[in-house]
Coordinates of C-alpha atoms and ligand atoms in Angstrom, one line a residue:
M286 CA 0.0 -0.1 0.0
E287 CA 1.1 3.8 -0.9
A288 CA -1.0 6.4 0.5
K289 CA -0.4 9.4 -1.6
E290 CA -1.9 13.1 -2.3
C291 CA -3.8 13.9 -5.5
V292 CA -1.7 16.9 -7.3
A293 CA -5.2 18.2 -9.1
C294 CA -7.4 17.9 -6.2
K295 CA -5.0 17.0 -3.2
T296 CA -7.5 14.4 -1.7
A297 CA -5.4 11.5 -0.2
F298 CA -6.2 8.3 -2.4
T299 CA -3.9 4.8 -1.8
I300 CA -2.3 2.7 -4.1
E301 CA -3.3 -0.9 -3.7
P302 CA -1.0 -3.7 -3.7
E303 CA -2.6 -4.8 -6.9
D304 CA -2.1 -1.2 -8.5
L305 CA 2.1 -2.1 -8.2
V306 CA 2.2 -5.2 -9.8
F307 CA 0.4 -3.7 -12.2
Y308 CA 2.8 -0.8 -12.6
G309 CA 6.0 -2.8 -12.3
K310 CA 4.2 -5.1 -15.5
F311 CA 4.3 -1.5 -17.7
D312 CA 7.3 -0.6 -15.5
V313 CA 5.8 2.8 -14.8
P314 CA 6.0 4.4 -12.0
S315 CA 2.5 5.0 -9.4
P316 CA 0.1 8.2 -10.8
K317 CA 0.1 11.3 -8.9
L318 CA -3.2 12.0 -9.9
C319 CA -6.3 10.1 -8.3
P320 CA -8.4 7.6 -9.6
P321 CA -11.5 9.9 -10.1
C322 CA -9.0 13.1 -11.8
R323 CA -7.3 10.4 -13.8
A324 CA -10.5 9.5 -16.1
Q325 CA -11.1 13.1 -16.0
R326 CA -8.4 13.8 -18.1
R327 CA -8.2 11.4 -20.3
L328 CA -12.0 11.8 -21.2
A329 CA -11.2 15.7 -21.9
F330 CA -9.2 13.9 -24.7
K331 CA -12.4 12.0 -25.8
N332 CA -15.1 13.7 -28.0
E333 CA -17.6 10.8 -29.0
R334 CA -21.2 14.0 -29.7
S335 CA -20.4 17.7 -30.6
Y336 CA -20.0 17.8 -34.0
Y337 CA -20.1 20.7 -36.1
K338 CA -19.9 21.8 -39.9
R339 CA -16.8 22.4 -41.6
K340 CA -14.8 21.9 -44.6
C341 CA -12.5 19.1 -45.4
D342 CA -9.1 20.8 -45.7
K343 CA -7.9 18.5 -48.2
C344 CA -10.1 17.6 -50.7
G345 CA -13.0 20.8 -49.5
K346 CA -16.1 19.0 -49.0
E347 CA -18.5 19.8 -46.1
V348 CA -18.1 17.5 -43.7
I349 CA -19.5 16.3 -39.9
S350 CA -16.8 17.0 -37.6
M351 CA -15.6 16.9 -33.9
Y352 CA -13.2 20.0 -35.2
S353 CA -15.7 22.7 -35.1
P354 CA -14.7 25.1 -38.2
N355 CA -12.9 28.0 -35.7
K356 CA -10.1 25.1 -34.3
P357 CA -6.8 25.9 -35.6
Y358 CA -6.3 22.2 -37.1
V359 CA -6.2 20.7 -40.4
V360 CA -8.8 18.0 -40.3
Y361 CA -9.7 15.3 -43.3
C362 CA -12.4 13.7 -43.9
Y363 CA -12.7 9.9 -43.4
D364 CA -11.4 9.9 -47.2
C365 CA -8.8 11.8 -47.2
W366 CA -7.4 10.9 -43.6
F367 CA -7.8 7.6 -44.9
S368 CA -5.8 7.9 -48.7
D369 CA -2.5 6.7 -49.7
D370 CA -2.1 10.7 -50.3
W371 CA -0.6 11.8 -47.5
D372 CA 2.1 9.8 -45.3
A373 CA 2.1 11.4 -41.4
R374 CA 5.8 10.9 -41.4
E375 CA 6.2 13.6 -43.6
Y376 CA 5.6 15.5 -40.2
G377 CA 8.6 13.8 -38.5
R378 CA 10.8 15.5 -36.7
A379 CA 14.0 14.2 -34.6
Y380 CA 14.3 13.9 -30.9
D381 CA 15.9 16.8 -29.3
P382 CA 17.5 15.8 -26.1
S383 CA 18.1 19.4 -24.8
R384 CA 14.2 19.3 -24.8
S385 CA 11.2 18.1 -23.1
F386 CA 9.5 15.1 -25.0
L387 CA 5.8 16.1 -24.3
E388 CA 6.9 19.9 -25.5
Q389 CA 8.1 18.1 -29.1
F390 CA 5.2 15.7 -28.5
E391 CA 2.3 18.5 -28.5
E392 CA 4.2 20.7 -31.4
L393 CA 3.8 17.1 -33.5
W394 CA 0.2 16.5 -32.3
K395 CA -1.0 20.0 -32.9
A396 CA 0.4 20.0 -36.7
V397 CA -0.6 16.8 -37.9
P398 CA -4.0 16.5 -39.8
K399 CA -6.5 15.4 -37.6
I400 CA -9.8 13.0 -38.7
S401 CA -13.1 14.9 -39.2
L402 CA -14.7 11.6 -37.5
I403 CA -13.0 8.6 -36.1
Y404 CA -14.8 5.4 -37.7
V405 CA -13.1 2.2 -39.9
R406 CA -14.9 -0.3 -41.8
S407 CA -18.3 1.1 -41.9
V408 CA -20.5 0.6 -45.0
N409 CA -23.0 3.4 -45.7
S410 CA -23.2 4.5 -42.5
D411 CA -21.2 8.1 -42.6
Y412 CA -22.2 10.0 -39.7
V413 CA -21.0 7.6 -37.1
N414 CA -17.7 8.6 -34.6
I415 CA -15.6 6.1 -33.2
S416 CA -16.9 3.1 -34.5
A417 CA -16.1 0.3 -36.6
D418 CA -17.6 -2.6 -38.6
N419 CA -20.9 -0.8 -38.7
K420 CA -23.7 -1.1 -42.1
D421 CA -26.6 0.7 -43.1
C422 CA -26.5 3.2 -39.7
Y423 CA -26.6 6.6 -38.7
M424 CA -25.1 8.7 -35.7
I425 CA -23.9 6.0 -33.6
V426 CA -21.2 6.0 -31.0
E427 CA -18.5 3.7 -29.9
S428 CA -20.4 0.9 -31.8
S429 CA -19.3 -1.7 -33.7
N430 CA -20.6 -4.5 -35.9
N431 CA -24.3 -3.2 -35.7
E432 CA -26.8 -3.5 -38.6
G433 CA -29.5 -0.5 -39.8
C434 CA -29.3 1.1 -36.0
T435 CA -29.8 5.2 -35.5
H436 CA -28.8 7.3 -32.5
C437 CA -27.4 5.1 -30.5
Y438 CA -24.2 4.8 -28.3
W439 CA -22.1 2.2 -27.6
I440 CA -23.7 -1.1 -29.2
Q441 CA -22.6 -3.7 -30.1
Q442 CA -23.7 -6.6 -32.5
C443 CA -27.0 -4.8 -32.8
R444 CA -29.9 -5.0 -35.6
D445 CA -32.7 -2.3 -35.4
C446 CA -31.8 -0.2 -32.9
V447 CA -32.9 3.2 -32.2
D448 CA -32.0 5.2 -29.4
T449 CA -30.3 2.4 -27.5
S450 CA -27.5 2.3 -25.3
F451 CA -24.7 -0.2 -24.2
A452 CA -26.6 -3.0 -26.1
H453 CA -25.1 -6.4 -26.7
Q454 CA -26.9 -8.4 -29.7
S455 CA -30.4 -7.0 -29.3
E456 CA -32.2 -6.2 -31.8
L457 CA -35.6 -3.6 -33.1
C458 CA -34.9 -1.8 -29.2
Y459 CA -36.0 1.4 -28.8
E460 CA -35.2 3.8 -25.9
S461 CA -33.2 1.7 -24.2
D462 CA -30.4 1.1 -22.2
D463 CA -28.0 -1.9 -20.4
C464 CA -29.5 -4.6 -23.0
Y465 CA -28.3 -7.8 -23.9
N466 CA -29.8 -10.7 -26.3
S467 CA -32.9 -8.7 -26.3
N468 CA -36.0 -8.2 -29.3
K469 CA -37.9 -5.4 -29.1
L470 CA -38.1 -4.0 -25.7
F471 CA -38.7 -0.8 -25.2
Y472 CA -38.1 2.2 -22.7
C473 CA -36.2 -1.2 -20.6
K474 CA -33.0 -0.6 -18.3
G475 CA -30.5 -4.0 -17.2
C476 CA -32.4 -6.5 -19.1
H477 CA -31.0 -9.7 -20.5
D478 CA -32.7 -12.4 -23.1
S479 CA -35.9 -10.8 -23.5
R480 CA -38.6 -10.1 -25.4
D481 CA -41.9 -7.7 -27.1
S482 CA -41.8 -5.8 -23.6
Y483 CA -42.0 -2.1 -22.1
F484 CA -40.6 -0.5 -19.4
L485 CA -38.8 -3.3 -17.2
L486 CA -35.9 -2.4 -15.2
D487 CA -33.7 -5.3 -14.4
C488 CA -35.6 -8.6 -15.8
R489 CA -34.0 -11.8 -17.3
D490 CA -35.5 -13.7 -20.0
C491 CA -39.5 -11.9 -19.9
T492 CA -41.9 -11.7 -22.6
N493 CA -44.3 -9.5 -23.4
C494 CA -44.3 -7.8 -19.9
I495 CA -45.1 -4.2 -19.1
G496 CA -44.1 -1.8 -16.1
C497 CA -41.8 -5.1 -14.1
V498 CA -38.7 -5.0 -12.3
N499 CA -36.6 -7.9 -10.9
L500 CA -38.6 -10.8 -12.4
R501 CA -36.9 -13.7 -14.3
S502 CA -38.7 -16.1 -16.7
K503 CA -41.9 -14.4 -16.8
K504 CA -44.5 -13.7 -19.7
Y505 CA -47.6 -11.3 -19.3
H506 CA -46.7 -9.5 -16.6
I507 CA -48.4 -5.7 -15.6
F508 CA -46.4 -3.7 -13.0
N509 CA -45.3 -7.3 -11.5
R510 CA -48.6 -9.3 -11.1
P511 CA -49.6 -12.1 -13.7
V512 CA -52.3 -11.0 -16.1
S513 CA -54.2 -13.6 -19.3
R514 CA -53.2 -12.9 -22.4
E515 CA -56.4 -11.0 -23.1
E516 CA -55.4 -8.3 -20.2
Y517 CA -52.6 -8.0 -21.6
E518 CA -53.1 -7.0 -25.1
Q519 CA -56.4 -5.0 -23.1
F520 CA -54.2 -3.0 -20.9
I521 CA -51.8 -2.4 -24.6
E522 CA -54.6 -0.8 -26.3
N523 CA -56.2 1.8 -23.7
A524 CA -52.5 2.3 -23.0
R525 CA -51.8 4.3 -25.9
L526 CA -48.2 3.6 -26.4
D527 CA -48.0 4.7 -30.2
T528 CA -48.7 8.1 -28.4
A529 CA -46.8 10.4 -27.3
A530 CA -49.2 11.0 -24.2
G531 CA -49.4 7.4 -23.6
V532 CA -45.7 6.8 -23.3
E533 CA -45.2 9.8 -21.0
A534 CA -48.0 8.6 -18.3
L535 CA -47.1 4.8 -18.5
R536 CA -43.3 6.6 -17.6
R537 CA -44.0 8.2 -14.9
K538 CA -46.2 5.3 -13.3
F539 CA -43.3 2.8 -14.1
H540 CA -40.6 5.3 -12.3
D541 CA -42.9 5.7 -9.0
F542 CA -43.3 1.8 -9.5
A543 CA -39.6 1.1 -9.7
I544 CA -38.2 3.6 -7.2
A545 CA -40.3 1.1 -4.6
Q546 CA -38.7 -2.1 -5.4
P547 CA -35.7 -3.4 -4.4
R548 CA -32.7 -3.2 -6.6
K549 CA -29.6 -5.0 -6.5
F550 CA -26.8 -2.2 -5.6
A551 CA -24.8 -2.5 -8.5
E552 CA -26.0 -4.2 -11.8
I553 CA -22.8 -7.3 -11.5
I554 CA -24.0 -11.0 -12.8
N555 CA -21.4 -13.6 -13.3
A556 CA -18.2 -11.2 -12.1
P557 CA -16.1 -13.1 -9.7
G558 CA -14.0 -10.5 -8.0
C559 CA -15.5 -7.4 -9.6
T560 CA -16.3 -4.2 -8.2
G561 CA -18.4 -0.9 -9.7
N562 CA -21.6 -1.2 -11.8
Y563 CA -22.8 -3.1 -15.2
I564 CA -20.0 -6.2 -15.0
N565 CA -20.9 -9.1 -16.7
D566 CA -19.6 -12.1 -17.5
A567 CA -16.2 -10.8 -16.1
K568 CA -13.3 -12.0 -13.5
N569 CA -11.4 -9.8 -11.0
C570 CA -12.5 -6.3 -13.0
V571 CA -11.8 -4.0 -10.2
R572 CA -13.4 -0.1 -10.1
C573 CA -14.6 -0.6 -13.6
F574 CA -17.8 0.7 -15.1
H575 CA -19.4 -1.0 -18.1
S576 CA -17.1 -4.2 -18.3
Y577 CA -18.1 -7.6 -19.8
D578 CA -16.0 -10.6 -21.3
A579 CA -13.2 -9.2 -19.1
E580 CA -10.6 -10.1 -17.0
D581 CA -7.7 -8.7 -14.5
C582 CA -8.7 -4.6 -15.3
R583 CA -8.2 -1.9 -13.6
Y584 CA -10.0 1.2 -12.9
G585 CA -11.5 0.9 -16.0
V586 CA -14.7 2.1 -18.0
H587 CA -16.1 0.2 -21.3
V588 CA -13.3 -2.9 -21.3
W589 CA -14.9 -5.6 -23.0
R590 CA -15.6 -8.5 -25.5
N591 CA -12.1 -9.9 -24.6
A592 CA -10.1 -7.3 -22.6
K593 CA -7.6 -8.5 -20.0
D594 CA -4.7 -6.9 -17.8
C595 CA -5.7 -3.3 -18.7
M596 CA -5.7 -0.4 -16.6
D597 CA -7.1 3.2 -16.4
V598 CA -8.7 2.8 -19.2
D599 CA -11.7 4.6 -21.1
T600 CA -12.8 1.9 -23.9
S601 CA -10.3 -1.1 -24.6
G602 CA -11.9 -4.4 -26.4
R603 CA -11.7 -6.2 -29.0
N604 CA -8.8 -7.9 -28.4
S605 CA -7.2 -5.9 -25.9
E606 CA -4.4 -6.8 -23.7
M607 CA -2.3 -4.9 -21.3
M608 CA -3.1 -1.3 -21.9
Y609 CA -2.3 1.7 -19.2
N610 CA -3.4 5.4 -19.1
S611 CA -5.4 5.3 -22.6
I612 CA -8.5 6.1 -24.7
N613 CA -9.9 4.1 -27.2
T614 CA -7.7 1.0 -27.9
G615 CA -9.0 -1.6 -29.4
I616 CA -9.7 -4.5 -32.3
D617 CA -6.6 -6.5 -31.9
T618 CA -4.3 -4.1 -29.2
F619 CA -1.5 -4.9 -27.0
H620 CA 0.8 -2.9 -25.0
Y621 CA 0.2 0.7 -24.7
V622 CA 0.8 3.1 -22.7
S623 CA -0.3 6.6 -22.3
S624 CA -2.2 6.9 -26.0
C625 CA -5.6 7.7 -27.4
V626 CA -7.3 6.7 -30.5
S627 CA -5.2 4.3 -31.7
W628 CA -6.6 0.8 -33.0
S629 CA -4.7 -2.7 -34.0
S630 CA -1.4 -1.6 -32.9
T631 CA 1.0 -2.9 -30.7
F632 CA 3.8 -1.9 -28.1
L633 CA 2.9 2.1 -28.5
W634 CA 4.0 5.1 -26.1
Y635 CA 2.0 8.3 -25.8
S636 CA 0.7 7.7 -29.5
Y637 CA -2.5 9.2 -31.3
Y638 CA -4.6 8.2 -34.3
C639 CA -2.6 5.1 -35.0
F640 CA -3.5 2.5 -37.1
N641 CA -2.1 -0.7 -37.5
S642 CA 1.3 0.1 -36.7
N643 CA 3.9 -1.3 -34.2
N644 CA 6.5 0.1 -31.4
C645 CA 6.3 3.9 -32.3
F646 CA 6.8 5.9 -29.3
G647 CA 5.4 10.3 -29.5
S648 CA 3.8 9.1 -32.9
V649 CA 0.2 11.0 -34.5
G650 CA -1.7 9.6 -37.3
L651 CA 0.2 6.8 -38.9
R652 CA -1.0 3.8 -41.0
K653 CA 0.6 0.7 -41.2
K654 CA 3.9 1.9 -39.3
D655 CA 6.8 0.5 -37.5
Y656 CA 9.4 1.7 -35.4
C657 CA 9.0 5.5 -35.3
I658 CA 9.2 8.2 -32.6
L659 CA 7.9 11.4 -33.5
N660 CA 6.7 10.3 -36.6
Q661 CA 10.5 9.7 -37.7
Q662 CA 11.3 6.4 -38.5
Y663 CA 14.3 4.2 -37.4
S664 CA 15.1 0.9 -37.8
K665 CA 14.8 -1.4 -34.8
E666 CA 17.9 -0.9 -32.9
D667 CA 17.5 2.7 -33.0
F668 CA 14.3 3.0 -31.9
E669 CA 14.8 0.9 -28.9
A670 CA 18.0 2.7 -27.8
L671 CA 16.4 5.9 -28.1
K672 CA 12.7 5.1 -27.1
E673 CA 15.1 4.1 -23.7
A674 CA 16.6 7.6 -23.8
I675 CA 13.6 9.3 -23.7
I676 CA 12.1 7.4 -20.7
T677 CA 14.7 7.8 -18.9
D678 CA 14.7 12.2 -19.4
M679 CA 10.7 11.8 -19.0
R680 CA 11.5 9.3 -15.3
A681 CA 13.5 12.3 -14.5
R682 CA 11.1 15.2 -15.3
G683 CA 8.3 13.2 -13.3
E684 CA 6.4 12.7 -16.5
Y685 CA 6.6 9.4 -17.6
G686 CA 3.8 7.2 -17.3
E687 CA 1.3 10.2 -16.1
F688 CA -1.3 11.2 -19.4
F689 CA -0.9 14.2 -21.6
P690 CA -1.7 17.2 -20.1
A691 CA -4.7 19.1 -20.1
S692 CA -3.5 21.7 -22.0
F693 CA -2.8 19.5 -24.9
S694 CA -6.1 18.4 -25.5
T695 CA -7.8 20.0 -29.1
F696 CA -11.2 19.8 -27.6
G697 CA -12.9 22.1 -25.5
Y698 CA -13.5 20.4 -22.0
N699 CA -17.5 21.4 -22.4
E700 CA -17.1 19.2 -26.1
S701 CA -15.6 16.4 -24.5
A702 CA -16.4 13.3 -22.4
A703 CA -15.3 14.5 -19.4
Q704 CA -18.3 17.6 -18.6
E705 CA -20.5 13.9 -18.6
Q706 CA -19.0 13.0 -15.7
F707 CA -17.1 15.6 -14.3
P708 CA -19.5 18.6 -15.4
L709 CA -17.6 21.5 -15.0
T710 CA -18.3 25.9 -15.3
K711 CA -16.1 27.3 -18.4
G712 CA -14.8 29.3 -15.2
E713 CA -13.1 26.1 -13.9
A714 CA -12.1 24.2 -16.6
L715 CA -10.2 26.7 -18.0
E716 CA -8.7 27.3 -14.5
R717 CA -8.1 23.9 -14.4
G718 CA -5.5 23.9 -18.0
Y719 CA -8.3 22.8 -19.8
Q720 CA -10.3 24.8 -23.0
W721 CA -13.5 25.7 -23.7
E722 CA -15.3 26.0 -27.1
D723 CA -17.7 28.9 -27.6
Y724 CA -18.6 28.6 -31.2
P725 CA -22.3 27.3 -31.2
R726 CA -23.9 23.9 -32.1
G727 CA -26.6 22.6 -33.2
T728 CA -29.3 24.5 -34.8
H729 CA -32.0 26.9 -32.8
G730 CA -34.9 28.4 -34.7
K731 CA -35.6 26.3 -37.6
G732 CA -38.2 24.0 -36.8
T733 CA -41.3 23.9 -39.2
I734 CA -44.4 22.2 -37.3
G735 CA -44.7 22.5 -33.5
W736 CA -45.8 19.8 -31.3
D737 CA -50.1 20.7 -31.4
K738 CA -49.9 20.3 -35.2
V739 CA -48.4 16.9 -35.0
P740 CA -50.9 13.9 -35.5
D741 CA -51.1 11.1 -33.0
H742 CA -50.7 8.5 -36.3
Y743 CA -48.5 8.1 -39.2
E744 CA -51.4 8.0 -41.7
G745 CA -51.0 11.1 -44.0
F746 CA -48.0 12.3 -41.9
D747 CA -44.4 12.1 -43.0
P748 CA -42.4 13.7 -40.1
T749 CA -39.2 13.1 -43.0
H750 CA -40.2 16.2 -44.2
H751 CA -40.5 18.2 -41.0
V752 CA -37.7 20.1 -38.9
F753 CA -38.5 19.6 -35.4
T754 CA -37.6 21.9 -31.7
C755 CA -37.1 19.5 -29.0
A756 CA -39.5 20.5 -26.1
N757 CA -36.4 20.4 -23.5
C758 CA -33.4 22.4 -25.3
K759 CA -35.2 23.9 -28.3
R760 CA -32.5 22.3 -30.2
N761 CA -34.2 21.6 -34.5
Y762 CA -33.7 18.3 -35.3
L763 CA -35.0 15.6 -38.4
I764 CA -35.9 12.1 -38.8
I765 CA -34.3 10.2 -41.0
P766 CA -36.1 7.5 -43.4
N767 CA -34.6 4.7 -41.7
E768 CA -35.5 6.1 -38.9
F769 CA -39.6 6.9 -39.7
A770 CA -39.7 3.0 -41.0
F771 CA -38.9 2.4 -37.4
Y772 CA -41.1 4.4 -35.7
K773 CA -44.4 3.4 -38.2
K774 CA -43.1 -0.3 -38.3
L775 CA -43.2 -0.4 -34.6
S776 CA -45.5 2.3 -33.5
I777 CA -43.3 4.6 -31.6
P778 CA -44.5 8.5 -32.0
V779 CA -42.4 11.0 -32.8
P780 CA -39.6 11.5 -29.9
R781 CA -40.5 14.8 -28.7
L782 CA -36.6 15.1 -27.7
C783 CA -34.1 15.6 -29.4
P784 CA -31.3 12.8 -30.2
E785 CA -28.9 14.2 -27.9
C786 CA -31.5 15.4 -25.0
R787 CA -32.5 11.4 -25.0
H788 CA -29.1 10.6 -24.7
E789 CA -28.8 12.7 -21.9
R790 CA -31.7 11.1 -20.2
R791 CA -30.4 7.5 -20.6
F792 CA -27.0 8.7 -19.4
A793 CA -28.3 10.1 -16.0
A794 CA -30.2 7.0 -15.6
R795 CA -27.1 5.1 -15.4
G796 CA -25.5 6.6 -12.5
P797 CA -22.0 8.1 -11.7
N798 CA -18.7 5.8 -12.5
R799 CA -18.2 6.8 -8.8
L800 CA -18.7 4.9 -6.2
W801 CA -19.4 4.9 -2.3
H802 CA -19.2 2.5 0.5
R803 CA -22.6 1.8 1.8
S804 CA -25.1 -0.5 3.6
C805 CA -27.7 -3.0 3.0
M806 CA -31.2 -1.9 3.2
C807 CA -33.0 -5.5 3.2
K808 CA -35.5 -5.5 6.1
Q809 CA -36.9 -9.1 5.3
Q810 CA -36.9 -10.7 8.5
E811 CA -37.3 -14.7 6.7
H812 CA -33.5 -14.3 5.3
A813 CA -31.2 -16.5 7.0
H814 CA -28.2 -14.4 7.1
H815 CA -30.0 -11.2 9.0
V816 CA -29.1 -10.7 12.4
D817 CA -32.5 -9.3 14.3
G818 CA -34.3 -8.9 11.6
Y819 CA -31.2 -6.8 9.5
C820 CA -28.8 -7.5 7.1
S821 CA -25.3 -6.2 8.2
N822 CA -23.8 -6.9 4.5
E823 CA -21.9 -3.6 2.9
F824 CA -20.6 -3.0 -0.6
E825 CA -19.6 0.0 -3.0
T826 CA -22.3 1.3 -5.3
S827 CA -22.3 4.2 -7.6
Y828 CA -25.9 4.8 -5.7
A829 CA -24.4 7.8 -3.9
P830 CA -26.1 8.0 -0.3
G831 CA -29.4 10.0 0.3
R832 CA -30.5 8.4 -2.8
P833 CA -34.1 6.9 -3.0
E834 CA -33.4 3.7 -3.9
I835 CA -33.8 0.8 -2.1
L836 CA -30.6 -1.5 -2.6
Y837 CA -29.9 -4.8 -1.2
C838 CA -26.9 -6.9 -0.9
E839 CA -26.4 -9.4 -3.2
A840 CA -27.5 -12.2 -1.0
C841 CA -30.8 -10.5 -0.2
Y842 CA -31.2 -10.0 -3.4
K843 CA -30.7 -13.2 -4.8
T844 CA -32.8 -14.4 -1.9
E845 CA -35.6 -12.2 -3.7
F846 CA -35.3 -12.6 -7.2
V847 CA -33.1 -15.4 -8.2
I848 CA -34.9 -18.5 -8.0
Ligands
ZN1184 ZN1 -7.9 14.0 -7.9
ZN1185 ZN1 -11.7 15.2 -48.0
ZN1186 ZN1 -32.6 18.9 -26.8
ZN1187 ZN1 -28.5 -7.9 2.8
ZN1188 ZN1 -32.0 -9.4 3.5

């Protein structure tokens, strides 16, 4: 154990013995920042959802980009960036041992052209970001191997989903979060192997259920009570879930019902030795949030689809091993230190936007290149010698192993994923060395129809001919043809919130990526392990103290709800 004080927030934090094992594997010193400050720093480099129209600086085409038009960087569209017309080694430079390596990296990083949006192997899916292997998708982020999905965040191997987040192998889902192997779930959260249901929370193997919580292997239930098929169908008809008013009425009723039901302290399923939240089929993942098919990871967010030995990462998956202090590292990757958005590569240090590259140090925008330092090509032997010299100098300066300084981010703090997890005001962000972006985002005042004019049915009404105005933030948005076909087929009313507000509502419902130590709230007299009627079990939960949810420990939850 090592007791430390965070150099940023001055909070005391502990380096645990298992942390030291990891640092030993990577041969990095223990970090200077506490775990939340480390996550905040990394997330400030990740713009997932702030988009602008701007011109490609190579071909002149107008594109959607993560970089606002006022940014002082050269930005290429996808086609230009991934073309063979340019080689990022043209920006290569010799390392100057008399200056700080990070300073030299910053100059290179700011000079090399940026990608408007990042995706690979997309078919008919131009407006996707930080995503790979998608087909016929529109505005999906952090997602792989999907088909026909619109406005989704973090979905894997899904088909025909709209407004769905954190879903895996699911189909025809709408406004749902954290769903696995499911079909036709609407307004659901935390469901596995379920289908044809509305407003479910934490259900498994359920079909034709409405407004239920904690059910296992049930059919035809409404608010956790069994009903006949006829009663179920009558309820659906009366509820008018094909209208906005019907959906909102049931949403309120379900919220009131769900808040009174006990829930497990964390969504951790088949995950021995794991702490955090939203963890499935994992082993020894400690303080991880959103993790499945992962092993031996620590302080990770989104460690998934065969991730092993990843520490302090935000997104490592699709065969990722030995990742440290990095963001967006996936698809057959091995051994990164402090790197960003680099896929299908091995042995990277302090590199950014590198693809299919190996043994690169402080490099930017390389594709299929090996043994580069500051984008300059070296032989294997020269690379190894210079890499060691730079690491030695960085260690002496106390920089090695630390992530890039906040000032290196090319995004405003308010454009980055950090703002979602660690909201700051403009003043606070600037004071801490982050940037802020005031360039206007989104379209306002262009709406062509008021909500009082939108009918409750699609007969003679085509929403793709209109510009809508978000009932919450007043931003304008469109319904695209694929999305309309989905709404029509499944009798879903036109959403009255813009895609951003819809995302924020689902995101807020997930709770923060933080943990608090709390106790079980179960008062069921008959539980065998209780003493004087009370359970003495404690746990780490991302439900903050004082929240209204009734939290049960694993033992009490299992006794009550798992057959
Ligand atoms: Zn801190
Ligand atoms: Zn271009
Ligand atoms: Zn909105
Ligand atoms: Zn308990
Ligand atoms: Zn109990």
